[in-house]
mmCIF file of C-alpha atoms in Angstrom:
data_model
loop_
_atom_site.group_PDB
_atom_site.id
_atom_site.type_symbol
_atom_site.label_atom_id
_atom_site.label_comp_id
_atom_site.label_asym_id
_atom_site.label_seq_id
_atom_site.Cartn_x
_atom_site.Cartn_y
_atom_site.Cartn_z
ATOM 1 C CA MET A 1 -35.275 52.205 -24.512
ATOM 2 C CA SER A 2 -35.890 53.070 -20.880
ATOM 3 C CA SER A 3 -36.590 50.515 -18.192
ATOM 4 C CA PRO A 4 -40.241 50.025 -17.305
ATOM 5 C CA VAL A 5 -41.380 51.600 -14.047
ATOM 6 C CA LYS A 6 -42.989 49.143 -11.652
ATOM 7 C CA HIS A 7 -45.914 50.214 -9.465
ATOM 8 C CA SER A 8 -47.753 48.619 -6.541
ATOM 9 C CA THR A 9 -46.842 45.422 -4.752
ATOM 10 C CA ASP A 10 -47.107 43.325 -7.926
ATOM 11 C CA ASN A 11 -43.657 43.716 -9.460
ATOM 12 C CA SER A 12 -44.450 41.790 -12.623
ATOM 13 C CA LEU A 13 -44.226 43.450 -16.013
ATOM 14 C CA LEU A 14 -47.356 43.476 -18.155
ATOM 15 C CA VAL A 15 -46.068 40.668 -20.388
ATOM 16 C CA ASP A 16 -45.576 38.487 -17.291
ATOM 17 C CA ARG A 17 -49.152 38.845 -16.013
ATOM 18 C CA LEU A 18 -51.879 36.245 -16.432
ATOM 19 C CA SER A 19 -54.254 39.004 -17.559
ATOM 20 C CA PHE A 20 -51.974 39.853 -20.483
ATOM 21 C CA LEU A 21 -51.627 36.192 -21.473
ATOM 22 C CA ILE A 22 -55.412 35.878 -21.493
ATOM 23 C CA HIS A 23 -55.618 39.053 -23.597
ATOM 24 C CA THR A 24 -53.152 37.729 -26.173
ATOM 25 C CA MET A 25 -54.949 34.377 -26.358
ATOM 26 C CA SER A 26 -58.279 36.139 -26.865
ATOM 27 C CA THR A 27 -56.719 38.231 -29.624
ATOM 28 C CA ARG A 28 -55.372 35.110 -31.334
ATOM 29 C CA ILE A 29 -58.822 33.492 -31.178
ATOM 30 C CA ALA A 30 -60.351 36.607 -32.769
ATOM 31 C CA LEU A 31 -57.687 36.593 -35.503
ATOM 32 C CA ILE A 32 -58.380 32.935 -36.359
ATOM 33 C CA GLY A 33 -61.858 33.903 -37.504
ATOM 34 C CA SER A 34 -60.945 37.262 -39.011
ATOM 35 C CA ARG A 35 -61.055 36.158 -42.675
ATOM 36 C CA LEU A 36 -64.491 34.573 -42.302
ATOM 37 C CA HIS A 37 -65.680 37.573 -40.318
ATOM 38 C CA ARG A 38 -64.407 40.067 -42.903
ATOM 39 C CA GLU A 39 -66.031 38.116 -45.749
ATOM 40 C CA HIS A 40 -69.407 38.458 -44.008
ATOM 41 C CA GLY A 41 -69.013 41.916 -42.504
ATOM 42 C CA ILE A 42 -69.057 40.733 -38.900
ATOM 43 C CA ASN A 43 -66.539 40.667 -36.046
ATOM 44 C CA HIS A 44 -65.658 38.202 -33.292
ATOM 45 C CA PHE A 45 -68.418 39.552 -31.022
ATOM 46 C CA THR A 46 -71.122 39.083 -33.643
ATOM 47 C CA ALA A 47 -69.668 35.664 -34.458
ATOM 48 C CA ARG A 48 -70.028 34.686 -30.787
ATOM 49 C CA ILE A 49 -73.638 35.878 -30.843
ATOM 50 C CA LEU A 50 -74.312 33.671 -33.871
ATOM 51 C CA VAL A 51 -72.759 30.633 -32.183
ATOM 52 C CA LEU A 52 -74.787 31.212 -29.008
ATOM 53 C CA LEU A 53 -77.931 31.411 -31.110
ATOM 54 C CA LEU A 54 -76.903 28.214 -32.893
ATOM 55 C CA GLU A 55 -76.603 26.464 -29.519
ATOM 56 C CA HIS A 56 -79.979 27.717 -28.255
ATOM 57 C CA GLU A 57 -83.323 27.900 -29.999
ATOM 58 C CA GLU A 58 -83.515 31.567 -29.099
ATOM 59 C CA LEU A 59 -82.230 33.888 -26.415
ATOM 60 C CA ARG A 60 -83.542 36.999 -24.806
ATOM 61 C CA VAL A 61 -81.429 40.079 -25.414
ATOM 62 C CA SER A 62 -80.855 40.234 -21.649
ATOM 63 C CA ASP A 63 -79.485 36.665 -21.724
ATOM 64 C CA LEU A 64 -77.021 37.672 -24.442
ATOM 65 C CA VAL A 65 -75.948 40.683 -22.366
ATOM 66 C CA ASP A 66 -75.216 38.359 -19.452
ATOM 67 C CA LEU A 67 -73.530 35.606 -21.460
ATOM 68 C CA LEU A 68 -71.244 37.968 -23.361
ATOM 69 C CA MET A 69 -70.782 40.417 -20.473
ATOM 70 C CA LEU A 70 -71.333 43.316 -22.851
ATOM 71 C CA PRO A 71 -73.219 46.519 -22.091
ATOM 72 C CA GLN A 72 -76.760 46.577 -23.502
ATOM 73 C CA SER A 73 -75.830 49.438 -25.862
ATOM 74 C CA THR A 74 -72.859 47.532 -27.293
ATOM 75 C CA LEU A 75 -74.895 44.377 -27.771
ATOM 76 C CA SER A 76 -77.664 46.384 -29.447
ATOM 77 C CA SER A 77 -75.229 47.719 -32.050
ATOM 78 C CA HIS A 78 -74.007 44.175 -32.809
ATOM 79 C CA LEU A 79 -77.583 42.924 -33.092
ATOM 80 C CA LEU A 80 -78.414 45.779 -35.456
ATOM 81 C CA VAL A 81 -75.572 44.715 -37.769
ATOM 82 C CA LEU A 82 -76.793 41.108 -37.707
ATOM 83 C CA ARG A 83 -80.385 42.165 -38.325
ATOM 84 C CA LYS A 84 -79.478 44.429 -41.261
ATOM 85 C CA LYS A 85 -77.608 41.510 -42.825
ATOM 86 C CA GLY A 86 -80.679 39.297 -42.366
ATOM 87 C CA LEU A 87 -78.782 36.873 -40.123
ATOM 88 C CA ILE A 88 -81.109 37.024 -37.108
ATOM 89 C CA ARG A 89 -84.771 37.437 -36.260
ATOM 90 C CA ARG A 90 -86.251 39.425 -33.387
ATOM 91 C CA ARG A 91 -89.573 38.882 -31.683
ATOM 92 C CA ARG A 92 -91.245 40.425 -28.684
ATOM 93 C CA SER A 93 -92.414 38.189 -25.864
ATOM 94 C CA ARG A 94 -96.141 37.552 -25.814
ATOM 95 C CA LYS A 95 -96.096 37.563 -22.002
ATOM 96 C CA ASP A 96 -93.949 40.649 -21.519
ATOM 97 C CA SER A 97 -93.711 43.054 -24.434
ATOM 98 C CA ARG A 98 -90.473 44.481 -23.001
ATOM 99 C CA SER A 99 -88.573 41.226 -23.538
ATOM 100 C CA VAL A 100 -87.067 40.707 -26.977
ATOM 101 C CA PHE A 101 -86.050 37.264 -28.212
ATOM 102 C CA ILE A 102 -83.371 36.727 -30.849
ATOM 103 C CA SER A 103 -82.968 33.682 -33.080
ATOM 104 C CA LEU A 104 -81.049 32.781 -36.218
ATOM 105 C CA SER A 105 -82.660 33.345 -39.583
ATOM 106 C CA PRO A 106 -82.298 30.712 -42.317
ATOM 107 C CA VAL A 107 -79.686 33.021 -43.903
ATOM 108 C CA GLY A 108 -77.755 33.224 -40.619
ATOM 109 C CA LEU A 109 -77.685 29.482 -39.942
ATOM 110 C CA PRO A 110 -74.827 28.547 -42.343
ATOM 111 C CA LEU A 111 -72.667 31.439 -41.126
ATOM 112 C CA ALA A 112 -73.350 30.497 -37.513
ATOM 113 C CA GLN A 113 -72.291 26.928 -38.315
ATOM 114 C CA ALA A 114 -69.089 28.190 -39.978
ATOM 115 C CA CYS A 115 -68.305 30.372 -36.938
ATOM 116 C CA ASP A 116 -68.984 27.416 -34.644
ATOM 117 C CA ASP A 117 -66.681 25.206 -36.721
ATOM 118 C CA GLN A 118 -63.870 27.753 -36.372
ATOM 119 C CA SER A 119 -64.480 28.068 -32.642
ATOM 120 C CA ARG A 120 -64.357 24.295 -32.257
ATOM 121 C CA GLN A 121 -61.176 24.155 -34.323
ATOM 122 C CA ALA A 122 -59.553 26.749 -32.038
ATOM 123 C CA ASN A 123 -60.738 24.794 -28.989
ATOM 124 C CA LEU A 124 -59.219 21.577 -30.345
ATOM 125 C CA ALA A 125 -55.929 23.359 -31.067
ATOM 126 C CA MET A 126 -55.816 24.746 -27.516
ATOM 127 C CA LEU A 127 -56.430 21.303 -26.039
ATOM 128 C CA ALA A 128 -54.081 19.380 -28.363
ATOM 129 C CA GLY A 129 -51.663 17.294 -26.334
ATOM 130 C CA VAL A 130 -53.578 17.966 -23.104
ATOM 131 C CA ASN A 131 -54.723 14.880 -21.232
ATOM 132 C CA ASN A 132 -58.003 14.715 -19.277
ATOM 133 C CA GLU A 133 -56.308 15.398 -15.940
ATOM 134 C CA GLN A 134 -54.566 18.495 -17.322
ATOM 135 C CA ARG A 135 -57.778 19.651 -18.973
ATOM 136 C CA THR A 136 -59.718 19.307 -15.723
ATOM 137 C CA ALA A 137 -56.980 21.165 -13.844
ATOM 138 C CA ALA A 138 -56.900 23.939 -16.467
ATOM 139 C CA PHE A 139 -60.677 24.404 -16.406
ATOM 140 C CA ASP A 140 -60.712 24.346 -12.601
ATOM 141 C CA PHE A 141 -57.951 26.959 -12.545
ATOM 142 C CA LEU A 142 -59.705 29.193 -15.073
ATOM 143 C CA ARG A 143 -63.005 28.913 -13.163
ATOM 144 C CA HIS A 144 -61.104 29.898 -10.010
ATOM 145 C CA VAL A 145 -59.563 32.891 -11.813
ATOM 146 C CA SER A 146 -62.973 33.866 -13.173
ATOM 147 C CA GLN A 147 -64.468 33.739 -9.667
ATOM 148 C CA ARG A 148 -61.645 35.892 -8.279
ATOM 149 C CA LEU A 149 -62.321 38.425 -11.046
ATOM 150 C CA ASP A 150 -66.045 38.356 -10.173
ATOM 151 C CA ASP A 151 -65.103 39.109 -6.571
ATOM 152 C CA LEU A 152 -62.892 41.998 -7.686
ATOM 153 C CA LEU A 153 -65.660 43.348 -9.919
ATOM 154 C CA VAL A 154 -68.018 43.507 -6.958
ATOM 155 C CA GLU A 155 -65.428 45.541 -5.058
ATOM 156 C CA MET A 156 -64.349 47.859 -7.861
ATOM 157 C CA VAL A 157 -67.276 48.362 -10.252
ATOM 158 C CA ASP A 158 -70.568 50.168 -9.796
ATOM 159 C CA ALA A 159 -73.296 47.557 -9.274
ATOM 160 C CA ASN A 160 -75.315 49.037 -12.157
ATOM 161 C CA ASP A 161 -72.466 48.188 -14.548
ATOM 162 C CA LEU A 162 -72.308 44.533 -13.511
ATOM 163 C CA PRO A 163 -74.046 41.911 -15.666
ATOM 164 C CA ARG A 164 -76.701 39.804 -14.003
ATOM 165 C CA ARG A 165 -76.022 36.140 -13.450
ATOM 166 C CA VAL A 166 -77.139 33.941 -16.347
ATOM 167 C CA PRO A 167 -80.114 31.766 -15.417
ATOM 168 C CA ASP A 168 -79.315 28.045 -15.334
ATOM 169 C CA THR A 169 -82.070 27.381 -17.866
ATOM 170 C CA VAL A 170 -80.163 29.309 -20.541
ATOM 171 C CA SER A 171 -77.167 26.985 -20.477
ATOM 172 C CA THR A 172 -79.346 23.865 -20.745
ATOM 173 C CA ARG A 173 -81.554 24.910 -23.696
ATOM 174 C CA ARG A 174 -80.277 23.343 -26.897
ATOM 175 C CA THR A 175 -81.318 23.447 -30.526
ATOM 176 C CA LYS A 176 -82.981 20.235 -31.590
#
């Protein structure tokens, strides 16, 4: 096998980069739910949509685009799958007929709860053996990394491809 060629000023190999570690962790998280997802004909993106809808009474499609950082077209295809399976409901805003709100259907609620349980289980596994100080430091570091990536996005990506910022009210709405 030939030696890898290194480019640019960053001499690290792919496997030694933080971005690759994050990728492999994300893949592991997706694999944890893969059996449940397969059984219900969903994937990790649709599972995340269900959990977000479980956490909020309902969300606008545009809020889901922002929260998941997915293109509108990609999100629409995931929502179509969920709708065909009877797992979500859609309604148009009475104030603005262009806005569409999504909520869980009674059929979708148990699956959303199962997806949330798996997500919480993965979260507990990731934080096992981590004390509060380490947890705070890890979250601070990851927020810092996320902000640096936001800065890089602004420099490198067409503004039309960037998601809008999520309104603060979205993160505070909770299901009763």
